[in-house]
Tab-separated table of C-alpha atoms in Angstrom:
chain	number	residue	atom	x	y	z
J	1	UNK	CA	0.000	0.000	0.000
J	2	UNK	CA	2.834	2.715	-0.661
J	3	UNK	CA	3.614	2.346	-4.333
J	4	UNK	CA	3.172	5.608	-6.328
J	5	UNK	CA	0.671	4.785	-9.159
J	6	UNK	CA	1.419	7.896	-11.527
J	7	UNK	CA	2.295	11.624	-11.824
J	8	UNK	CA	1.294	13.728	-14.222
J	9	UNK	CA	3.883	15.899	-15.071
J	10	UNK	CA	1.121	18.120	-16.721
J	11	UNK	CA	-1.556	18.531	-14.588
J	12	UNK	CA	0.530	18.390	-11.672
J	13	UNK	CA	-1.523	15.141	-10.169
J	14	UNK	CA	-0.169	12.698	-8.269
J	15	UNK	CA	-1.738	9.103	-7.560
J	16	UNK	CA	-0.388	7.024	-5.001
J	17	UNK	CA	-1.763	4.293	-2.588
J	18	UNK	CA	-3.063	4.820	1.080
J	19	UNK	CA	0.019	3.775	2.848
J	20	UNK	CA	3.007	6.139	1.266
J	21	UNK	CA	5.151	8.415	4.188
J	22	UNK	CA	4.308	11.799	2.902
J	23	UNK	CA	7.984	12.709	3.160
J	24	UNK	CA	8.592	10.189	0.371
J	25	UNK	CA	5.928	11.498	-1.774
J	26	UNK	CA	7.459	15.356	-1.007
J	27	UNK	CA	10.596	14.141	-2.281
J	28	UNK	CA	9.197	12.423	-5.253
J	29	UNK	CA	7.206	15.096	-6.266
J	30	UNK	CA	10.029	17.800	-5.690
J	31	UNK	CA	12.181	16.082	-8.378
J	32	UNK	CA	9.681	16.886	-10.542
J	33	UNK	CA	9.534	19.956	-9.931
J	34	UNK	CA	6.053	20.245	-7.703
J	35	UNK	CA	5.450	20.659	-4.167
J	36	UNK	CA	2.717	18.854	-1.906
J	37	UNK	CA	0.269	21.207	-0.735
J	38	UNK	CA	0.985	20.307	2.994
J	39	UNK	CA	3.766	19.844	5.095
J	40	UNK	CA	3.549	18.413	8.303
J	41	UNK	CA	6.454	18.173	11.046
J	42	UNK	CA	5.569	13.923	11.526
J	43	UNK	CA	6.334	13.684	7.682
J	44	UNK	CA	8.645	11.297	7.974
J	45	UNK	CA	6.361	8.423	9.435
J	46	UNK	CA	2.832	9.944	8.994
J	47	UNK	CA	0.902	8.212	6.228
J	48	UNK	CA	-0.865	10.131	3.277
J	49	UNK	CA	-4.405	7.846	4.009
J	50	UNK	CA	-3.953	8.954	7.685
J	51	UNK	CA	-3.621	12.407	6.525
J	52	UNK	CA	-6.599	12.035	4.568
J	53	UNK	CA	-8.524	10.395	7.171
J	54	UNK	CA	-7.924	12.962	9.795
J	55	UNK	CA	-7.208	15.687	6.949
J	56	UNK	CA	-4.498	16.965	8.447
J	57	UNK	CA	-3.191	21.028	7.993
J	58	UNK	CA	-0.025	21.490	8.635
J	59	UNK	CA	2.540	24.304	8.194
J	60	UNK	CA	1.105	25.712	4.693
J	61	UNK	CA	-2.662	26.124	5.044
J	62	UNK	CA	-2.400	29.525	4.641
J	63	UNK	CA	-1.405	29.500	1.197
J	64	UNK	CA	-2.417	26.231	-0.190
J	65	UNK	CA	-5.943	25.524	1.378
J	66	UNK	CA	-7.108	21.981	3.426
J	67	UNK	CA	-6.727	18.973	2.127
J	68	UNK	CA	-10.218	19.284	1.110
J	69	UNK	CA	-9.326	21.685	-1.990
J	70	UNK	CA	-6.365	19.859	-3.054
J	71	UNK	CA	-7.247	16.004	-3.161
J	72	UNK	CA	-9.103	15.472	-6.553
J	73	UNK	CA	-10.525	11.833	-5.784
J	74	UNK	CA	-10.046	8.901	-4.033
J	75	UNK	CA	-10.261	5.006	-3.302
J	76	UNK	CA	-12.234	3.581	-0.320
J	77	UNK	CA	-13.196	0.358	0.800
J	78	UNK	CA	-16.478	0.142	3.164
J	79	UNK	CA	-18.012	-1.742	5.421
J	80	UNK	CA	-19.419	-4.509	3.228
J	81	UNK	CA	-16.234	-4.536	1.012
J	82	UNK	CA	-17.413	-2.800	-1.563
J	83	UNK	CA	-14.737	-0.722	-3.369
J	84	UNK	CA	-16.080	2.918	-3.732
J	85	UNK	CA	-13.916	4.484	-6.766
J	86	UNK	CA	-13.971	8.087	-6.574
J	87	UNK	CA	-10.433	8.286	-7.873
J	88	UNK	CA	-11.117	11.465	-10.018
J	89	UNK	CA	-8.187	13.193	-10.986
J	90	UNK	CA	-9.607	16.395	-12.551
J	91	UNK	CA	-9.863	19.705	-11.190
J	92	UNK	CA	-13.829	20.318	-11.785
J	93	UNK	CA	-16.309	17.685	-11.711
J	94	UNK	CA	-19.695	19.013	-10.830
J	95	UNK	CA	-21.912	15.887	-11.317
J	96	UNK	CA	-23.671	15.381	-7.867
J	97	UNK	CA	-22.545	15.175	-4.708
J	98	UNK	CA	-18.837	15.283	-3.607
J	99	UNK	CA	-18.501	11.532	-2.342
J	100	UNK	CA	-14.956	11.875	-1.607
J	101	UNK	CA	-15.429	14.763	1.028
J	102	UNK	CA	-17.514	12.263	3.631
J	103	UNK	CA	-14.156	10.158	4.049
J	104	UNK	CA	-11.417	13.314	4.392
J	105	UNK	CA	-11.497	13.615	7.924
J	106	UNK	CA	-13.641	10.685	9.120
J	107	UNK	CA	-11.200	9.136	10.854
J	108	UNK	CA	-11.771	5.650	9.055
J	109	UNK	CA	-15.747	5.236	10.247
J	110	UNK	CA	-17.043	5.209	7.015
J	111	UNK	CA	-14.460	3.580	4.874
J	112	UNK	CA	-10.591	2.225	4.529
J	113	UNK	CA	-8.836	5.031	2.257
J	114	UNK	CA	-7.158	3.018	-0.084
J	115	UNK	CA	-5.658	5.459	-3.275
J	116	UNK	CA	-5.983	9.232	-3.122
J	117	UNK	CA	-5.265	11.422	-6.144
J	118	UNK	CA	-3.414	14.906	-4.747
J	119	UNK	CA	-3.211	18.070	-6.659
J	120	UNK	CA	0.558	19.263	-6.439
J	121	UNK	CA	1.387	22.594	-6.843
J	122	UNK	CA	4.458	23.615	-8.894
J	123	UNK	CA	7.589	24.277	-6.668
J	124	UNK	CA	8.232	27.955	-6.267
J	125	UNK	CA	12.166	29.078	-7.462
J	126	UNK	CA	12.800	31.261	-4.208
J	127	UNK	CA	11.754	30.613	-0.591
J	128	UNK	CA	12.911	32.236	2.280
J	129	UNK	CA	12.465	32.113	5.950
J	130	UNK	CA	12.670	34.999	8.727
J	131	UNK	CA	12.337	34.400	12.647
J	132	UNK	CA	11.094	37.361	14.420
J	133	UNK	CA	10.868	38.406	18.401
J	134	UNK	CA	8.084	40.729	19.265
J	135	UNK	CA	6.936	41.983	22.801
J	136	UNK	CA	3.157	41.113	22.888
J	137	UNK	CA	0.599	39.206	21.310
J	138	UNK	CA	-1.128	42.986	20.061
J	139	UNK	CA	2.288	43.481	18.421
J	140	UNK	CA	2.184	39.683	16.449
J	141	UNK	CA	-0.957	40.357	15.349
J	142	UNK	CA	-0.310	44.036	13.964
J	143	UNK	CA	2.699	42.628	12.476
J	144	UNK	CA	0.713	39.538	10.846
J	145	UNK	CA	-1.829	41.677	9.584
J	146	UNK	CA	1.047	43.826	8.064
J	147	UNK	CA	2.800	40.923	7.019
J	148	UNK	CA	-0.735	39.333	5.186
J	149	UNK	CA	-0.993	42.643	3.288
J	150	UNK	CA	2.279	42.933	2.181
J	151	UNK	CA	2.837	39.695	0.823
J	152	UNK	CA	-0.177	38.225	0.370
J	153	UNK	CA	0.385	35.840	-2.785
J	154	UNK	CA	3.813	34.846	-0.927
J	155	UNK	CA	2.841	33.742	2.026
J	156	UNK	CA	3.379	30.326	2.854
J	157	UNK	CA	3.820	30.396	6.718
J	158	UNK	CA	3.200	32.314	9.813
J	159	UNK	CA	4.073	29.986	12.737
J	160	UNK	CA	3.387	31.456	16.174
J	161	UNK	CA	6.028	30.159	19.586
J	162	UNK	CA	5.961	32.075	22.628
J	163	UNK	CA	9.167	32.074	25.431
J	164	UNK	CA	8.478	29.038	27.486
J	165	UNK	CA	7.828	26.700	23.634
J	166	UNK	CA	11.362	28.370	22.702
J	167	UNK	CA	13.080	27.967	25.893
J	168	UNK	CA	11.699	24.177	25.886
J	169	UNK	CA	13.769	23.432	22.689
J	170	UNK	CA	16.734	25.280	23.761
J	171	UNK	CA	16.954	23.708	27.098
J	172	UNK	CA	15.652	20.095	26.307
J	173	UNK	CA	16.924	19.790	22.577
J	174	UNK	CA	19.873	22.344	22.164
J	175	UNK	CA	18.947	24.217	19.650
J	176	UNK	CA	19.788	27.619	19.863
J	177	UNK	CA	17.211	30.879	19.466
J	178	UNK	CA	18.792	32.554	16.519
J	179	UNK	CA	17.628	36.103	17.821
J	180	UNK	CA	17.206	37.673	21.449
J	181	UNK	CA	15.809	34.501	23.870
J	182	UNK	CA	14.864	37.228	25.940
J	183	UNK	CA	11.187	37.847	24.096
J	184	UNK	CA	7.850	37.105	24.804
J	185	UNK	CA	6.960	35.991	21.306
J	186	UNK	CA	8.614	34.316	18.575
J	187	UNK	CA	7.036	34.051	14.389
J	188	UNK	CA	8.325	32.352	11.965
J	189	UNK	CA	7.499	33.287	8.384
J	190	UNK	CA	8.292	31.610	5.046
J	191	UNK	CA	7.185	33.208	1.711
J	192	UNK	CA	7.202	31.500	-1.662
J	193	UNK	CA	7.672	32.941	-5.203
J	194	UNK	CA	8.627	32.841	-8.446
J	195	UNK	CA	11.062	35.336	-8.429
J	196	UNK	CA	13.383	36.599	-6.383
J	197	UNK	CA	12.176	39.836	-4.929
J	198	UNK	CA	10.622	38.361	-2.025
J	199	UNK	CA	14.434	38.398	-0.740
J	200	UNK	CA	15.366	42.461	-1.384
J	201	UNK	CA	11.294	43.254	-0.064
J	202	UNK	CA	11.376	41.417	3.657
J	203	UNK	CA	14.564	42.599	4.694
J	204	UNK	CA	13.158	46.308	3.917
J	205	UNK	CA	9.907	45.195	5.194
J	206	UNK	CA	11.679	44.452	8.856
J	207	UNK	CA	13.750	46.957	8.764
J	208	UNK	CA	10.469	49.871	8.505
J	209	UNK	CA	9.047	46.954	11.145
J	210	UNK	CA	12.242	47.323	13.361
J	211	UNK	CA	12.067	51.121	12.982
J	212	UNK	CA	8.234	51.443	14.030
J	213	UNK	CA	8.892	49.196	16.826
J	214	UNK	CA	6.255	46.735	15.790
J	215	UNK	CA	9.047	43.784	16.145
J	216	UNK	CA	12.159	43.963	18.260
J	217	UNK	CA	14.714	41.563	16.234
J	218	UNK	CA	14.816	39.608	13.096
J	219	UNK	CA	16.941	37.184	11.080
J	220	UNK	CA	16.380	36.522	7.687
J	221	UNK	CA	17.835	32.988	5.427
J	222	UNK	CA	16.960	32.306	1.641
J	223	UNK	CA	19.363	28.888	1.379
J	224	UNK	CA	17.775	25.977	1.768
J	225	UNK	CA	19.971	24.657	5.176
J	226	UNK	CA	19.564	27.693	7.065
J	227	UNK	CA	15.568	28.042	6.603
J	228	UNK	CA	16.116	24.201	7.794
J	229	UNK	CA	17.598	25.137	10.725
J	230	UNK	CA	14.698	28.251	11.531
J	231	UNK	CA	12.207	25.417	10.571
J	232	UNK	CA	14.108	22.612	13.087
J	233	UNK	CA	13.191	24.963	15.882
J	234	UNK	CA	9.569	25.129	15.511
J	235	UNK	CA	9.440	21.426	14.687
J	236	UNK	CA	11.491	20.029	17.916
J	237	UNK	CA	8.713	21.981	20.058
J	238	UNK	CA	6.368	18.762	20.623
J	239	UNK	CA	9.507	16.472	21.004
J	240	UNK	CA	11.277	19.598	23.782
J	241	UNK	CA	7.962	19.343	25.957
J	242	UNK	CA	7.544	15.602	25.851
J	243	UNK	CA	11.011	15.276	27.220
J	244	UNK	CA	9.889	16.707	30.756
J	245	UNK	CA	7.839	13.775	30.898
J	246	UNK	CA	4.623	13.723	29.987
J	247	UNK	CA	1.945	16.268	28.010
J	248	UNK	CA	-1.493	16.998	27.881
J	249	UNK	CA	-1.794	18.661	24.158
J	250	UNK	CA	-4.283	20.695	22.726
J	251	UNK	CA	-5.555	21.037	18.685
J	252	UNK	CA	-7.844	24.113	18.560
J	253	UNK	CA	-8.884	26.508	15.752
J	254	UNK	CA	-9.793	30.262	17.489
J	255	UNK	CA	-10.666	33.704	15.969
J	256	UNK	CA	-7.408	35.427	16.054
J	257	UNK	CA	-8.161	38.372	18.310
J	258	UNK	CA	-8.531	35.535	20.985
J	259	UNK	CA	-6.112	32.961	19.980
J	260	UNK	CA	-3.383	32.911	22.504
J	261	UNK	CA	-5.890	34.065	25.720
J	262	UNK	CA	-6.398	30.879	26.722
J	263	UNK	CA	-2.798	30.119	27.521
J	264	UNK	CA	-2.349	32.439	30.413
J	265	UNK	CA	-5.703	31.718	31.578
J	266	UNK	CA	-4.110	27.701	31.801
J	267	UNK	CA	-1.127	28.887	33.458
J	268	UNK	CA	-3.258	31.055	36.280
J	269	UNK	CA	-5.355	27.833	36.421
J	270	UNK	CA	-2.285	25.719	37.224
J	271	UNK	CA	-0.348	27.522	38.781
J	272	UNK	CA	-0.646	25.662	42.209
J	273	UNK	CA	-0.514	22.424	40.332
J	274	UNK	CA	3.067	20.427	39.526
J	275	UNK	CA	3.662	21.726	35.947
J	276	UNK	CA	6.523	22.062	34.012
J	277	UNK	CA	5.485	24.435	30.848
J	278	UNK	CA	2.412	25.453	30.093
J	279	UNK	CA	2.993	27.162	26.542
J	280	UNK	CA	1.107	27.661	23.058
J	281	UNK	CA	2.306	27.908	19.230
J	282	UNK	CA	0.952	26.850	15.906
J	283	UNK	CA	-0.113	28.465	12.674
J	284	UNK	CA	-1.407	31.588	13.715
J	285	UNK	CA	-2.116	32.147	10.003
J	286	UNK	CA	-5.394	29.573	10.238
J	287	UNK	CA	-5.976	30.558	13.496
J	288	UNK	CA	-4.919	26.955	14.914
J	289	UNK	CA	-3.580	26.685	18.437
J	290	UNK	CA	-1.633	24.030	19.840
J	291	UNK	CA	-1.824	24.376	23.845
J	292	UNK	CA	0.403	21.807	26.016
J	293	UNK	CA	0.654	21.315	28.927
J	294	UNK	CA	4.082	19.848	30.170
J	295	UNK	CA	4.166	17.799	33.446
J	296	UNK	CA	6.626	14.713	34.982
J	297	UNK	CA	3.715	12.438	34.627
J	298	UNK	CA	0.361	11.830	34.154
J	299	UNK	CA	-2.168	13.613	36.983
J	300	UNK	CA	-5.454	13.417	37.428
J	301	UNK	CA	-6.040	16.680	39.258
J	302	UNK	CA	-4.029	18.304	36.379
J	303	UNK	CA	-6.455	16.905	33.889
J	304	UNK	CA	-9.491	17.373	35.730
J	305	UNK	CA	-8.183	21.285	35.937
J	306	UNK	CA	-7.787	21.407	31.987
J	307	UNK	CA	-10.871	19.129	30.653
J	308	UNK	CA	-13.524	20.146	30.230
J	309	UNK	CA	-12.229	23.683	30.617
J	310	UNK	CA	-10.369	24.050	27.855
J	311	UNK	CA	-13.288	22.819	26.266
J	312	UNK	CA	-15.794	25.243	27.482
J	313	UNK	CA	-13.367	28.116	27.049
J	314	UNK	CA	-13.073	27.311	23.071
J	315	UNK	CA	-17.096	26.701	22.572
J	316	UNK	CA	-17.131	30.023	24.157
J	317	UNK	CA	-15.279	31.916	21.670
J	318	UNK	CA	-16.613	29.827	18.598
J	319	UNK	CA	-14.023	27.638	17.978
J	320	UNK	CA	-12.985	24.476	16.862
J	321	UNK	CA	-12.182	21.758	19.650
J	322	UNK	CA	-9.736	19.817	17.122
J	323	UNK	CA	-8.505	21.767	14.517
J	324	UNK	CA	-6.491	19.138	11.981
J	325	UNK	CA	-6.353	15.563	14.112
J	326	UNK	CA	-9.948	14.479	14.104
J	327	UNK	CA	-11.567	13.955	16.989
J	328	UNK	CA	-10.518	10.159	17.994
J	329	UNK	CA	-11.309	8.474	21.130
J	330	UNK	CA	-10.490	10.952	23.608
J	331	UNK	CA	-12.375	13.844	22.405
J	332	UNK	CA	-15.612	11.844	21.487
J	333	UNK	CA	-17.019	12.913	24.592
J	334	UNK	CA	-16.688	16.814	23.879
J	335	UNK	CA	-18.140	16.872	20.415
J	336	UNK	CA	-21.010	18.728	21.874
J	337	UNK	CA	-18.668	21.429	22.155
J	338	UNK	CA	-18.094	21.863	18.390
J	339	UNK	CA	-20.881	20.486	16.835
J	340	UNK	CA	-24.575	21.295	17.185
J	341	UNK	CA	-26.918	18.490	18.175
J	342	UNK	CA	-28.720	18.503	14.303
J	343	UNK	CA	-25.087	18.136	13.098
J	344	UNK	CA	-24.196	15.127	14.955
J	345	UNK	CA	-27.517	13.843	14.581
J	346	UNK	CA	-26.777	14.037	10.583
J	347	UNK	CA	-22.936	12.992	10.895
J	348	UNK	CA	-24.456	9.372	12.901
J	349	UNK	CA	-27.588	9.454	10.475
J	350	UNK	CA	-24.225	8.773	7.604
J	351	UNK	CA	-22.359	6.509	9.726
J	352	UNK	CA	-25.261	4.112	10.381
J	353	UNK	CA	-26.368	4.220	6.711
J	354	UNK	CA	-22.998	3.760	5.368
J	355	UNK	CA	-21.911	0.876	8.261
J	356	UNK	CA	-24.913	0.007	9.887
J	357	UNK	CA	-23.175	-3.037	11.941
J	358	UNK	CA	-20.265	-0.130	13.142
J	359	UNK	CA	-17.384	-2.656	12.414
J	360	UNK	CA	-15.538	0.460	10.963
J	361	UNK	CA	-13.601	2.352	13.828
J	362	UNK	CA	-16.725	2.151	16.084
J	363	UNK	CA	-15.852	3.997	19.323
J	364	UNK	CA	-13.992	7.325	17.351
J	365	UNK	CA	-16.033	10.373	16.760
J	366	UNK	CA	-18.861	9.563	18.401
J	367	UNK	CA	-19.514	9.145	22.566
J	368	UNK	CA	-18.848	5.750	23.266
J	369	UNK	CA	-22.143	5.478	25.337
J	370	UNK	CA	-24.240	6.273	22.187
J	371	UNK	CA	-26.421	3.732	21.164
J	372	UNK	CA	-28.054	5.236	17.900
């Protein structure tokens, strides 16, 4: 199940089966010239069908959409073993209903992903990567909004880490803070073009930021090993916190005037509690926060203090409760949170119509005391 099929060299369309590492499919693809329209920091042992299934966003949402724009069709086995063949590979097909979109991001409850067809986008010529410190959150989102305007076709990444995330990798992995370590929030931002003034243009573009005292330092790299190395800092994050022992982690999509509230309300919250790091980063750009909670091990009183607060506190403000990792066993519970009552009734009026004897993944998604 991890053979590539075919790539059109044309259309930019790649076919491959369920079971290919998406790191091997970015490298194939990149030889050709093309890009995958996701990147994900577990691309070296995540699984394009698990992608799919939990449809994943990773680092460049904000430029290349969800997986839902960019997968043109794809090959499913359900519950009675019939093969469903929605393995479309063209860009507009507007004949009916959209089969393929019932199984990205079900989780496997309605079917067994077994081929996907991917639009690829063509690899831009010049990338580059800066790594900014700022003061407040106020500031990082006056200098996102700046940075949106400015380079809006270019914009590939804007990757949010405040002090305790960066002082987690420098203490527990060794990687070094490029900049000041001394800040109180940290962006990364990659842009992506087809020529090469994105170079010249952000350096001037920091420099009026430095000046106006929107950021307070900067470092800018536009070869390949050196936006590696920006990019190895936010990606050791997960792997820094888990070293202290154990983590409670968070996947939540919030408006952006309230993304990063909830992370000092945690810390006030737990601040009597045995807790390592309580920090928050993620793609700012799609308004997706990941919130962990670092600890020595596993507590119940530390739980109870997060769930179902963290919950409640997202429901509040609109949000998302998991933003790009499904919703899996542990979260069943809190669907309510995210999804109106009519909604789940529809989402289990599917799953009982499609797999009526729930032999597919039966306790994910849904509460595990539901008997409908």
């Amino acid at each position: 199940m991890n053979k590539i099929i075919s790539f059109n060299k044309l259309s930019g369309v790649l076919v491959c089966q369920a079971g290919c590492v998406l790191e091997n499919l970015m490298n194939y693809v990149q030889n050709e010239g093309f890009i995958m329209p996701f990147d994900l920091g577990a691309k070296g042992t995540c699984q394009i069908g698990g992608n799919l299934a939990t449809n994943a966003g990773g680092l460049r949402l904000i430029k290349y959409g969800s997986l839902q724009g960019s997968v043109l069709g794809l090959q499913a086995v359900l519950a009675d073993g019939q093969v469903l063949d929605c393995l479309n590979t063209l860009k507009k097909d507007n004949t009916g209903y959209h089969l393929k979109h019932l199984f990205i991001g079900s989780e496997g409850t309605l079917g067994i992903i077994t081929k996907i067809a991917i639009q690829c986008p063509n690899a831009p010529k010049f990338v580059n990567a800066s790594f900014i410190g700022l003061e407040s959150f106020d500031k990082v989102l006056s200098f996102f909004s700046l940075v949106r305007k400015e380079f809006s076709g270019s914009l590939s990444s804007f990757e949010l880490m405040d002090s305790v995330a960066i002082k987690s990798v420098q203490k527990n992995i060794g990687i070094k803070c490029p900049i000041n370590d001394n800040l109180k929030f940290y962006v990364l931002v990659e842009l992506s073009a087809d020529n090469n003034y994105i170079n010249h243009s952000i350096q001037e573009f920091l420099e009026k930021a430095l000046n106006k005292e929107i950021i307070l330092d900067a470092t800018v790299a536009d070869q390949p090993s050196l936006i590696q190395n920006l990019w190895k800092i936010r990606e050791n994050i997960p792997e820094s916190l888990l070293r202290y022992g154990y983590v409670y982690k968070y996947d939540i999509t919030l408006p952006h005037e309230n993304f990063y509230e909830i992370v000092p309300d945690i810390r006030r919250r737990l601040e009597k509690l045995d807790v390592k790091a309580v920090c928050g980063y993620g793609h700012l750009g799609d308004g997706n926060l990941h919130l962990n909670v670092a600890t020595s091990e596993h507590n119940n009183e530390i739980a109870s203090a997060i769930e179902p607060y963290v919950y409640e506190w997202t429901s509040k403000y609109k949000g998302s409760i998991s933003a790009e990792h499904g919703i899996g066993f542990l979260k069943s519970k809190y669907l309510k949170y995210s999804k109106s009552n009519l909604e789940v009734d529809l989402m289990r009026k599917i799953k009982n119509n499609i797999d009526p004897k729930k032999i597919l993944n039966p306790y994910k998604i849904f509460p595990q005391n539901d008997s409908n």
